Coordinates of C-alpha atoms in Angstrom, one line a residue:
X1 CA 10.8 -4.8 -1.0
X2 CA 10.6 -1.5 -2.9
X3 CA 7.9 -1.4 -5.6
X4 CA 8.8 -1.2 -9.2
X5 CA 8.9 2.3 -10.7
X6 CA 7.2 0.9 -13.8
X7 CA 4.0 -0.1 -11.9
X8 CA 1.1 1.8 -13.6
X9 CA -2.2 2.7 -12.0
X10 CA -5.1 0.9 -13.8
X11 CA -8.2 2.9 -14.6
X12 CA -10.5 0.4 -12.9
X13 CA -9.7 -1.8 -9.9
X14 CA -12.7 -4.1 -10.3
X15 CA -14.8 -5.3 -13.3
X16 CA -18.2 -6.8 -12.4
X17 CA -19.7 -9.1 -15.0
X18 CA -23.2 -10.5 -14.3
X19 CA -26.5 -11.5 -16.1
X20 CA -28.9 -8.6 -15.5
X21 CA -32.2 -10.5 -15.0
X22 CA -30.5 -12.8 -12.4
X23 CA -28.9 -10.4 -10.0
X24 CA -29.0 -6.8 -11.2
X25 CA -31.6 -5.5 -8.8
X26 CA -30.6 -7.7 -5.8
X27 CA -27.1 -8.9 -5.0
X28 CA -25.2 -7.0 -7.7
X29 CA -26.8 -3.7 -6.8
X30 CA -25.8 -4.1 -3.1
X31 CA -22.3 -5.2 -4.0
X32 CA -21.7 -2.3 -6.5
X33 CA -23.1 0.3 -4.1
X34 CA -20.8 -0.9 -1.2
X35 CA -17.8 -0.9 -3.5
X36 CA -18.4 2.6 -4.6
X37 CA -19.0 3.7 -1.0
X38 CA -15.6 2.2 0.0
X39 CA -13.9 4.2 -2.8
X40 CA -13.2 1.2 -5.1
X41 CA -13.0 2.1 -8.8
X42 CA -15.5 -0.4 -10.3
X43 CA -16.8 -1.0 -13.8
X44 CA -20.2 -2.5 -13.8
X45 CA -21.2 -4.1 -17.1
X46 CA -24.9 -5.0 -17.7
X47 CA -25.0 -7.5 -20.6
X48 CA -28.7 -7.0 -21.2
X49 CA -28.0 -3.6 -22.7
X50 CA -25.2 -4.7 -25.0
X51 CA -25.6 -5.1 -28.8
X52 CA -23.4 -6.7 -31.4
X53 CA -21.2 -9.8 -31.2
X54 CA -17.8 -8.4 -30.5
X55 CA -16.2 -6.7 -27.5
X56 CA -15.0 -3.3 -28.5
X57 CA -14.8 0.4 -27.5
X58 CA -15.3 1.4 -23.9
X59 CA -15.9 -2.2 -22.7
X60 CA -12.7 -3.5 -24.3
X61 CA -10.7 -0.7 -22.7
X62 CA -12.3 -1.4 -19.3
X63 CA -11.5 -5.1 -19.5
X64 CA -7.9 -4.4 -20.5
X65 CA -7.4 -1.7 -17.8
X66 CA -8.8 -3.6 -14.8
X67 CA -6.9 -5.4 -12.0
X68 CA -9.5 -7.7 -10.6
X69 CA -12.3 -9.4 -12.6
X70 CA -15.4 -10.6 -10.6
X71 CA -17.9 -12.7 -12.7
X72 CA -21.1 -13.3 -10.7
X73 CA -22.0 -16.9 -11.8
X74 CA -25.8 -17.4 -11.6
X75 CA -28.0 -20.1 -13.1
X76 CA -28.7 -18.0 -16.2
X77 CA -25.1 -16.7 -16.7
X78 CA -24.2 -19.2 -19.4
X79 CA -27.4 -18.4 -21.4
X80 CA -25.9 -15.0 -22.1
X81 CA -23.4 -15.0 -25.0
X82 CA -22.1 -11.6 -23.9
X83 CA -21.3 -12.8 -20.4
X84 CA -19.4 -15.8 -21.9
X85 CA -17.4 -13.4 -24.2
X86 CA -16.4 -11.4 -21.2
X87 CA -15.3 -14.4 -19.2
X88 CA -13.2 -15.6 -22.2
X89 CA -11.6 -12.1 -22.4
X90 CA -11.0 -12.1 -18.6
X91 CA -9.1 -15.4 -18.8
X92 CA -7.1 -14.2 -21.8
X93 CA -6.2 -10.9 -20.1
X94 CA -5.2 -12.6 -16.9
X95 CA -3.0 -15.2 -18.6
X96 CA -1.0 -12.4 -20.3
X97 CA -0.7 -10.1 -17.2
X98 CA 2.3 -11.7 -15.5
X99 CA 0.3 -12.0 -12.3
X100 CA -0.9 -8.4 -12.3
X101 CA -4.5 -9.4 -12.9
X102 CA -6.7 -12.0 -11.2
X103 CA -10.2 -13.5 -11.5
X104 CA -12.2 -13.8 -8.2
X105 CA -15.5 -15.5 -9.1
X106 CA -18.7 -15.4 -7.1
X107 CA -20.8 -18.5 -7.2
X108 CA -24.2 -17.0 -6.6
X109 CA -26.7 -19.8 -6.9
X110 CA -24.5 -22.3 -8.7
X111 CA -21.6 -24.6 -7.7
X112 CA -18.0 -24.5 -9.0
X113 CA -18.7 -27.8 -10.8
X114 CA -21.4 -26.2 -12.8
X115 CA -19.0 -23.5 -14.0
X116 CA -16.3 -26.2 -14.7
X117 CA -18.9 -27.9 -17.0
X118 CA -19.0 -31.0 -14.8
X119 CA -22.8 -30.8 -14.7
X120 CA -25.5 -30.2 -17.3
X121 CA -26.4 -26.7 -16.2
X122 CA -23.8 -24.7 -18.2
X123 CA -23.1 -27.5 -20.7
X124 CA -26.7 -27.4 -21.9
X125 CA -26.6 -23.6 -22.2
X126 CA -23.4 -23.8 -24.3
X127 CA -24.8 -26.3 -26.7
X128 CA -27.8 -24.0 -27.4
X129 CA -25.3 -21.3 -28.6
X130 CA -23.6 -23.5 -31.2
X131 CA -26.1 -23.0 -34.1
X132 CA -25.9 -19.2 -33.9
X133 CA -22.2 -18.7 -32.9
X134 CA -20.5 -21.8 -34.2
X135 CA -18.7 -24.6 -32.4
X136 CA -15.3 -22.9 -32.5
X137 CA -16.5 -19.8 -30.6
X138 CA -18.6 -21.8 -28.2
X139 CA -15.6 -24.1 -27.5
X140 CA -13.5 -21.0 -26.6
X141 CA -16.2 -19.9 -24.1
X142 CA -16.3 -23.4 -22.6
X143 CA -12.5 -23.5 -22.3
X144 CA -12.6 -20.2 -20.5
X145 CA -15.2 -21.4 -18.0
X146 CA -13.0 -24.4 -17.2
X147 CA -10.0 -22.1 -16.7
X148 CA -11.8 -19.9 -14.1
X149 CA -10.2 -20.5 -10.7
X150 CA -12.4 -22.0 -8.1
X151 CA -10.1 -21.9 -5.1
X152 CA -10.3 -18.1 -5.0
X153 CA -13.6 -16.3 -4.8
X154 CA -16.8 -16.7 -2.8
X155 CA -19.9 -18.8 -2.5
X156 CA -23.3 -17.5 -1.3
X157 CA -24.2 -20.7 0.4
X158 CA -26.1 -19.8 3.6
X159 CA -24.8 -16.3 3.9
X160 CA -27.0 -13.3 3.5
X161 CA -26.3 -10.7 0.9
X162 CA -24.9 -8.3 3.6
X163 CA -22.6 -10.9 5.1
X164 CA -21.2 -12.0 1.7
X165 CA -20.8 -8.4 0.5
X166 CA -18.8 -7.6 3.7
X167 CA -16.5 -10.5 3.1
X168 CA -15.9 -9.5 -0.5
X169 CA -15.3 -5.8 0.3
X170 CA -12.9 -6.7 3.1
X171 CA -10.8 -8.9 0.8
X172 CA -10.8 -6.4 -2.1
X173 CA -9.7 -3.6 0.2
X174 CA -6.8 -5.7 1.4
X175 CA -5.8 -6.3 -2.2
X176 CA -6.5 -2.8 -3.5
X177 CA -6.8 0.0 -0.9
X178 CA -5.0 -1.8 1.8
X179 CA -1.9 -2.5 -0.3
X180 CA 1.3 -3.0 1.8
X181 CA 3.3 0.0 2.8
X182 CA 6.4 0.5 0.8
X183 CA 9.5 -0.5 2.8
X184 CA 13.1 0.6 2.4
X185 CA 15.4 -1.4 0.1
X186 CA 17.9 -3.7 1.9
X187 CA 15.9 -3.8 5.1
X188 CA 17.5 -5.5 8.1
X189 CA 15.1 -6.9 10.6
X190 CA 15.9 -6.3 14.2
X191 CA 14.7 -7.5 17.6
X192 CA 12.4 -4.5 17.8
X193 CA 9.8 -6.2 15.6
X194 CA 9.4 -9.2 17.9
X195 CA 9.2 -7.0 21.0
X196 CA 6.6 -4.8 19.5
X197 CA 4.5 -7.7 18.3
X198 CA 4.5 -9.0 21.9
X199 CA 3.4 -5.7 23.3
X200 CA 0.6 -5.3 20.7
X201 CA -0.8 -8.9 21.2
X202 CA -3.1 -8.5 18.2
X203 CA -4.9 -11.7 18.8
X204 CA -6.3 -10.4 22.1
X205 CA -9.7 -8.7 21.8
X206 CA -10.3 -7.9 25.4
X207 CA -9.5 -4.2 25.2
X208 CA -8.2 -1.3 23.1
X209 CA -4.4 -0.8 23.2
X210 CA -2.3 2.2 22.3
X211 CA 1.4 1.7 21.6
X212 CA 3.8 4.6 21.5
X213 CA 7.0 4.0 19.5
X214 CA 9.4 6.8 20.4
X215 CA 13.0 7.7 19.6
X216 CA 15.2 10.2 17.7
X217 CA 14.6 11.1 14.1
X218 CA 16.0 8.6 11.6
X219 CA 16.0 5.7 14.0
X220 CA 13.3 3.8 12.1
X221 CA 10.1 4.4 14.0
X222 CA 7.9 4.8 10.8
X223 CA 9.6 1.8 9.1
X224 CA 8.8 -0.4 12.1
X225 CA 5.2 0.8 12.2
X226 CA 4.9 0.1 8.5
X227 CA 6.2 -3.5 8.9
X228 CA 3.7 -4.1 11.7
X229 CA 0.9 -2.5 9.6
X230 CA 1.7 -4.7 6.7
X231 CA 1.9 -7.9 8.8
X232 CA -1.2 -7.5 10.9
X233 CA -3.8 -5.4 9.0
X234 CA -5.6 -8.4 7.7
X235 CA -6.5 -9.3 11.3
X236 CA -8.6 -6.1 11.7
X237 CA -12.0 -5.0 10.3
X238 CA -10.3 -2.0 8.8
X239 CA -7.0 -0.1 8.9
X240 CA -5.4 3.3 8.2
X241 CA -1.9 4.6 8.1
X242 CA -1.8 8.4 8.7
X243 CA 1.6 9.6 7.3
X244 CA 3.6 12.4 8.7
X245 CA 0.7 14.0 10.5
X246 CA 2.3 17.5 11.2
X247 CA 2.8 18.1 7.5
X248 CA -1.0 17.9 6.7
X249 CA -4.0 19.8 7.8
X250 CA -5.7 18.0 10.7
X251 CA -9.1 18.0 9.1
X252 CA -7.6 16.3 6.0
X253 CA -6.0 13.7 8.2
X254 CA -9.3 13.0 9.9
X255 CA -11.0 12.6 6.5
X256 CA -8.3 10.1 5.4
X257 CA -8.9 8.1 8.6
X258 CA -12.6 8.0 8.0
X259 CA -12.3 7.3 4.3
X260 CA -9.9 4.4 4.9
X261 CA -12.0 2.8 7.5
X262 CA -15.6 3.7 6.7
X263 CA -15.6 4.6 3.0
X264 CA -15.5 7.8 1.0
X265 CA -19.1 8.8 1.8
X266 CA -18.3 9.0 5.6
X267 CA -16.6 12.3 5.2
X268 CA -19.6 14.1 3.7
X269 CA -20.8 17.0 5.9
X270 CA -17.5 17.3 7.9
X271 CA -16.5 20.9 8.0
X272 CA -14.2 21.2 11.0
X273 CA -12.1 19.0 13.4
X274 CA -15.0 18.8 15.9
X275 CA -17.2 17.3 13.2
X276 CA -14.3 14.9 12.5
X277 CA -14.0 13.8 16.1
X278 CA -17.8 13.1 16.3
X279 CA -17.8 11.1 13.1
X280 CA -14.7 9.0 14.2
X281 CA -16.2 8.2 17.6
X282 CA -19.6 7.2 16.2
X283 CA -18.3 5.4 13.2
X284 CA -15.5 3.3 14.8
X285 CA -16.9 2.5 18.2
X286 CA -17.8 -1.0 17.2
X287 CA -15.0 -1.7 14.8
X288 CA -11.8 -3.5 15.5
X289 CA -9.3 -1.1 13.8
X290 CA -5.6 -0.8 13.2
X291 CA -4.5 2.8 13.0
X292 CA -1.0 4.2 12.8
X293 CA -0.6 7.9 13.6
X294 CA 2.8 8.8 12.3
X295 CA 5.3 11.5 13.5
X296 CA 3.0 13.2 16.1
X297 CA 4.6 16.3 17.5
X298 CA 1.7 17.7 19.5
X299 CA -0.8 16.1 21.9
X300 CA -3.6 18.0 20.3
X301 CA -3.1 16.0 17.0
X302 CA -3.7 12.7 18.8
X303 CA -6.6 14.2 20.7
X304 CA -8.4 14.8 17.5
X305 CA -7.5 11.6 15.7
X306 CA -7.5 8.9 18.4
X307 CA -8.3 10.7 21.6
X308 CA -9.6 7.9 23.8
X309 CA -9.9 4.1 24.0
X310 CA -13.7 4.2 23.9
X311 CA -13.6 5.7 20.4
X312 CA -12.8 2.3 19.0
X313 CA -14.1 -1.3 19.1
X314 CA -12.6 -4.0 21.4
X315 CA -9.3 -5.4 20.1
X316 CA -8.3 -2.2 18.3
X317 CA -4.7 -1.2 18.2
X318 CA -3.5 2.4 17.8
X319 CA 0.2 2.8 17.0
X320 CA 1.8 6.3 17.5
X321 CA 5.3 7.2 16.3
X322 CA 6.8 10.2 18.1
X323 CA 10.2 11.6 19.0
X324 CA 9.5 12.4 22.6
X325 CA 6.8 10.4 24.4
X326 CA 6.5 13.2 27.0
X327 CA 4.7 15.2 24.3
X328 CA 1.7 13.1 25.1
X329 CA 1.7 13.6 28.8
X330 CA -1.0 15.8 30.3
X331 CA 0.3 18.7 32.3
X332 CA 0.9 17.8 35.9
X333 CA 1.1 14.0 35.1
X334 CA 4.3 12.1 34.6
X335 CA 2.7 8.7 33.6
X336 CA 0.8 7.7 30.5
X337 CA -2.9 6.8 30.7
X338 CA -4.1 3.2 31.2
X339 CA -3.9 1.1 28.0
X340 CA -1.0 3.1 26.7
X341 CA 2.3 1.2 26.3
X342 CA 5.6 2.9 25.3
X343 CA 8.4 1.3 23.3
X344 CA 11.8 3.1 23.1
X345 CA 13.8 2.6 19.9
X346 CA 17.5 2.6 20.3
X347 CA 20.4 2.5 17.9
X348 CA 20.9 -0.8 16.0
X349 CA 23.3 -3.4 17.4
X350 CA 26.7 -3.1 15.8
X351 CA 26.5 -6.4 13.8
X352 CA 23.1 -5.5 12.3
X353 CA 24.3 -1.9 11.7
X354 CA 27.3 -3.2 9.7
X355 CA 24.9 -5.5 7.8
X356 CA 22.7 -2.6 6.8
X357 CA 25.6 -0.4 5.9
X358 CA 27.0 -3.3 3.7
X359 CA 23.8 -3.8 1.9
X360 CA 23.8 -0.1 0.8
X361 CA 27.5 0.3 0.3
X362 CA 28.4 -3.1 -1.2
X363 CA 25.0 -4.7 -2.1
X364 CA 25.8 -7.7 0.1
X365 CA 25.1 -8.8 3.7
X366 CA 28.7 -8.6 4.7
X367 CA 31.6 -6.3 3.7
X368 CA 34.0 -7.6 0.9
X369 CA 37.2 -9.3 2.0
X370 CA 39.5 -6.8 3.7
X371 CA 36.7 -4.2 4.3
X372 CA 35.2 -5.3 7.6
X373 CA 37.4 -3.2 9.8
X374 CA 36.8 -0.2 7.6
X375 CA 33.1 -0.7 7.6
X376 CA 33.1 -1.1 11.4
X377 CA 35.0 2.2 11.7
X378 CA 32.5 4.0 9.4
X379 CA 29.5 2.7 11.4
X380 CA 31.2 3.6 14.7
X381 CA 31.9 7.1 13.4
X382 CA 28.5 8.0 12.0
X383 CA 26.3 6.2 14.6
X384 CA 23.9 3.4 14.2
X385 CA 20.7 5.2 13.0
X386 CA 19.2 3.3 10.1
X387 CA 18.6 6.5 8.1
X388 CA 22.3 7.5 8.5
X389 CA 23.5 4.0 7.6
X390 CA 21.3 4.0 4.4
X391 CA 22.4 7.5 3.3
X392 CA 26.1 7.1 4.1
X393 CA 26.2 3.5 2.7
X394 CA 24.7 4.7 -0.5
X395 CA 27.3 7.4 -0.7
X396 CA 30.1 4.9 -0.4
X397 CA 28.5 2.9 -3.2
X398 CA 29.0 5.9 -5.4
X399 CA 32.6 6.6 -4.3
X400 CA 35.7 5.0 -5.7
X401 CA 37.8 3.0 -3.2
X402 CA 40.8 5.4 -3.3
X403 CA 38.5 8.1 -1.9
X404 CA 37.1 6.1 1.0
X405 CA 39.5 7.4 3.6
X406 CA 39.0 11.0 2.7
X407 CA 35.2 10.4 2.7
X408 CA 35.4 8.9 6.1
X409 CA 37.4 11.8 7.5
X410 CA 34.7 14.2 6.1
X411 CA 32.0 12.1 7.8
X412 CA 33.8 12.3 11.1
X413 CA 33.4 16.0 11.1
X414 CA 29.6 15.7 11.0
X415 CA 27.8 14.7 14.3
X416 CA 26.0 11.4 13.7
X417 CA 22.7 12.9 14.9
X418 CA 22.8 15.5 12.1
X419 CA 21.6 13.3 9.3
X420 CA 20.5 16.3 7.3
X421 CA 24.1 17.6 7.1
X422 CA 25.2 14.2 5.9
X423 CA 22.6 14.4 3.1
X424 CA 23.8 17.9 2.3
X425 CA 27.4 16.6 2.0
X426 CA 26.1 14.1 -0.6
X427 CA 24.3 16.8 -2.5
X428 CA 27.6 18.8 -2.8
X429 CA 29.2 15.8 -4.6
X430 CA 26.7 16.0 -7.4
X431 CA 27.7 17.6 -10.7
X432 CA 25.8 20.6 -12.0
X433 CA 23.2 18.7 -14.0
X434 CA 22.6 16.3 -11.1
X435 CA 22.2 19.2 -8.7
X436 CA 19.7 20.9 -11.1
X437 CA 17.6 17.9 -11.4
X438 CA 17.7 17.2 -7.7
X439 CA 16.6 20.7 -6.9
X440 CA 13.8 20.4 -9.5
X441 CA 12.6 17.3 -7.8
X442 CA 12.9 18.6 -4.2
X443 CA 11.2 21.9 -5.0
X444 CA 8.6 21.0 -7.6
X445 CA 8.2 17.3 -8.2
X446 CA 7.6 15.6 -4.8
X447 CA 4.5 13.4 -5.3
X448 CA 4.5 14.1 -9.1
X449 CA 4.7 11.5 -11.8
X450 CA 8.2 11.0 -13.0
X451 CA 7.0 10.9 -16.6
X452 CA 5.9 14.5 -16.6
X453 CA 9.1 15.7 -15.0
X454 CA 11.0 13.7 -17.7
X455 CA 9.2 15.6 -20.4
X456 CA 10.0 18.9 -18.7
X457 CA 13.7 18.1 -18.5
X458 CA 14.0 16.9 -22.1
X459 CA 12.2 19.9 -23.4
X460 CA 14.9 22.0 -21.7
X461 CA 17.7 20.0 -23.2
X462 CA 18.5 17.8 -20.3
X463 CA 18.9 14.0 -20.5
X464 CA 17.8 13.0 -16.9
X465 CA 18.3 9.2 -16.9
X466 CA 21.8 9.0 -15.6
X467 CA 21.3 11.8 -13.1
X468 CA 18.2 10.1 -11.7
X469 CA 20.1 6.8 -11.4
X470 CA 22.8 8.6 -9.4
X471 CA 20.2 10.3 -7.1
X472 CA 18.5 6.9 -6.5
X473 CA 21.8 5.2 -5.8
X474 CA 22.7 7.9 -3.3
X475 CA 19.2 7.5 -1.7
X476 CA 18.6 11.2 -2.2
X477 CA 15.3 10.5 -3.9
X478 CA 12.8 7.6 -4.2
X479 CA 10.3 6.6 -6.8
X480 CA 7.1 4.9 -5.4
X481 CA 4.8 2.3 -6.8
X482 CA 2.8 4.9 -8.8
X483 CA 6.0 6.2 -10.5
X484 CA 6.0 9.4 -8.2
X485 CA 9.0 11.1 -6.8
X486 CA 9.8 11.3 -3.1
X487 CA 12.8 12.6 -1.1
X488 CA 14.6 10.8 1.7
X489 CA 14.0 13.9 3.9
X490 CA 12.2 17.2 3.6
X491 CA 14.7 19.9 2.6
X492 CA 14.5 23.6 3.2
X493 CA 16.0 24.8 -0.1

């Protein structure tokens, strides 16, 4: 599903709450350092240095603007009124967040029953606070402790600090840095997915496997790779999706791969692609990784990002999307190296193509009564590439029924492999304001926050809301989970 355009980026991803004398210089220090190294935006509160009796200022803002709360429950945690205030505030913020926030506790040297006040450990600590803070406030703290979830989170038990920290970081990265790839609206699943899953065999750890997904532009290679990435990334030690490789500097792509898999500090001291190759090989040789290298158009790109099987740990899977698999063949050789598998993507079957067209044109899985034959004619005329079906279907959604025949005749004049021309036909149907706003987005606003563009247009006398709705409906633009603009295709304007 497409993310909401109203999703906002929180200032902090993780809020750590702990009692300083218990864990500051031991476990908490290790956990905090590893989080920072992995690029997690973390707020570490040390209650020992707090003064006063109310949460306010920077701390209040941090609590309100954090996605995941991690209280580290130790034997002395409940002896700190400040730690108890923070837990009460965490529970309150989480209950009002509509599922956007969560508490993941760490039971350091206590049991969940201690935190749930089923033993005397925390109960006795709370009773000692009543004289100074009053029974009402202390009851609020106690109620918050009881509300803390115990099914989620972690227990130290017999694990060492390093092992527990690794488990915590891995889960946090899945929730934060490893968020699912955004997928197109109205997605229709095809048999390609099952076939690729079989080829990947992600549960096998006996060797490294490369999978080349190849086919013409617009056929859905990147979308299929994104679905696979979302579904299986949790089975790997780390993962990275390298978008549209030719459109970025190769050194920047190497740094993204390293940052995603080894943490932000892994890119220090890398000055050229040869440094990047060396760091990738040394850093990932013992890690089971899932890497997608998207839209490769030169063999040299892959050589510098995932050049050989022995760069990665056993069980790793490297997925490459490319238009022509022959691009990856060495001169003089007509076969791919060992451990390389190729999967050709073809046009969608007619029934699934009609379903995808219907979802965009009619917002339903099947055409309305009396429209099936017309839909089949459209699909047969434009071809069965997912991108074409999405763009053309969205165009019909914005066309009155009396103009359908004329629109279809126009489409028949455009070869189905020329999706860009189809998009340009849609652009020509925009009115002057819609065209102006589209050109602004395509030329200046790709990757920019919609809010800032909105201010620009309004200061120039435009009211952009209806125009943006039209552009979204016609699939000419997209808005991602961070409220940033994107285009269906790259235009040369």
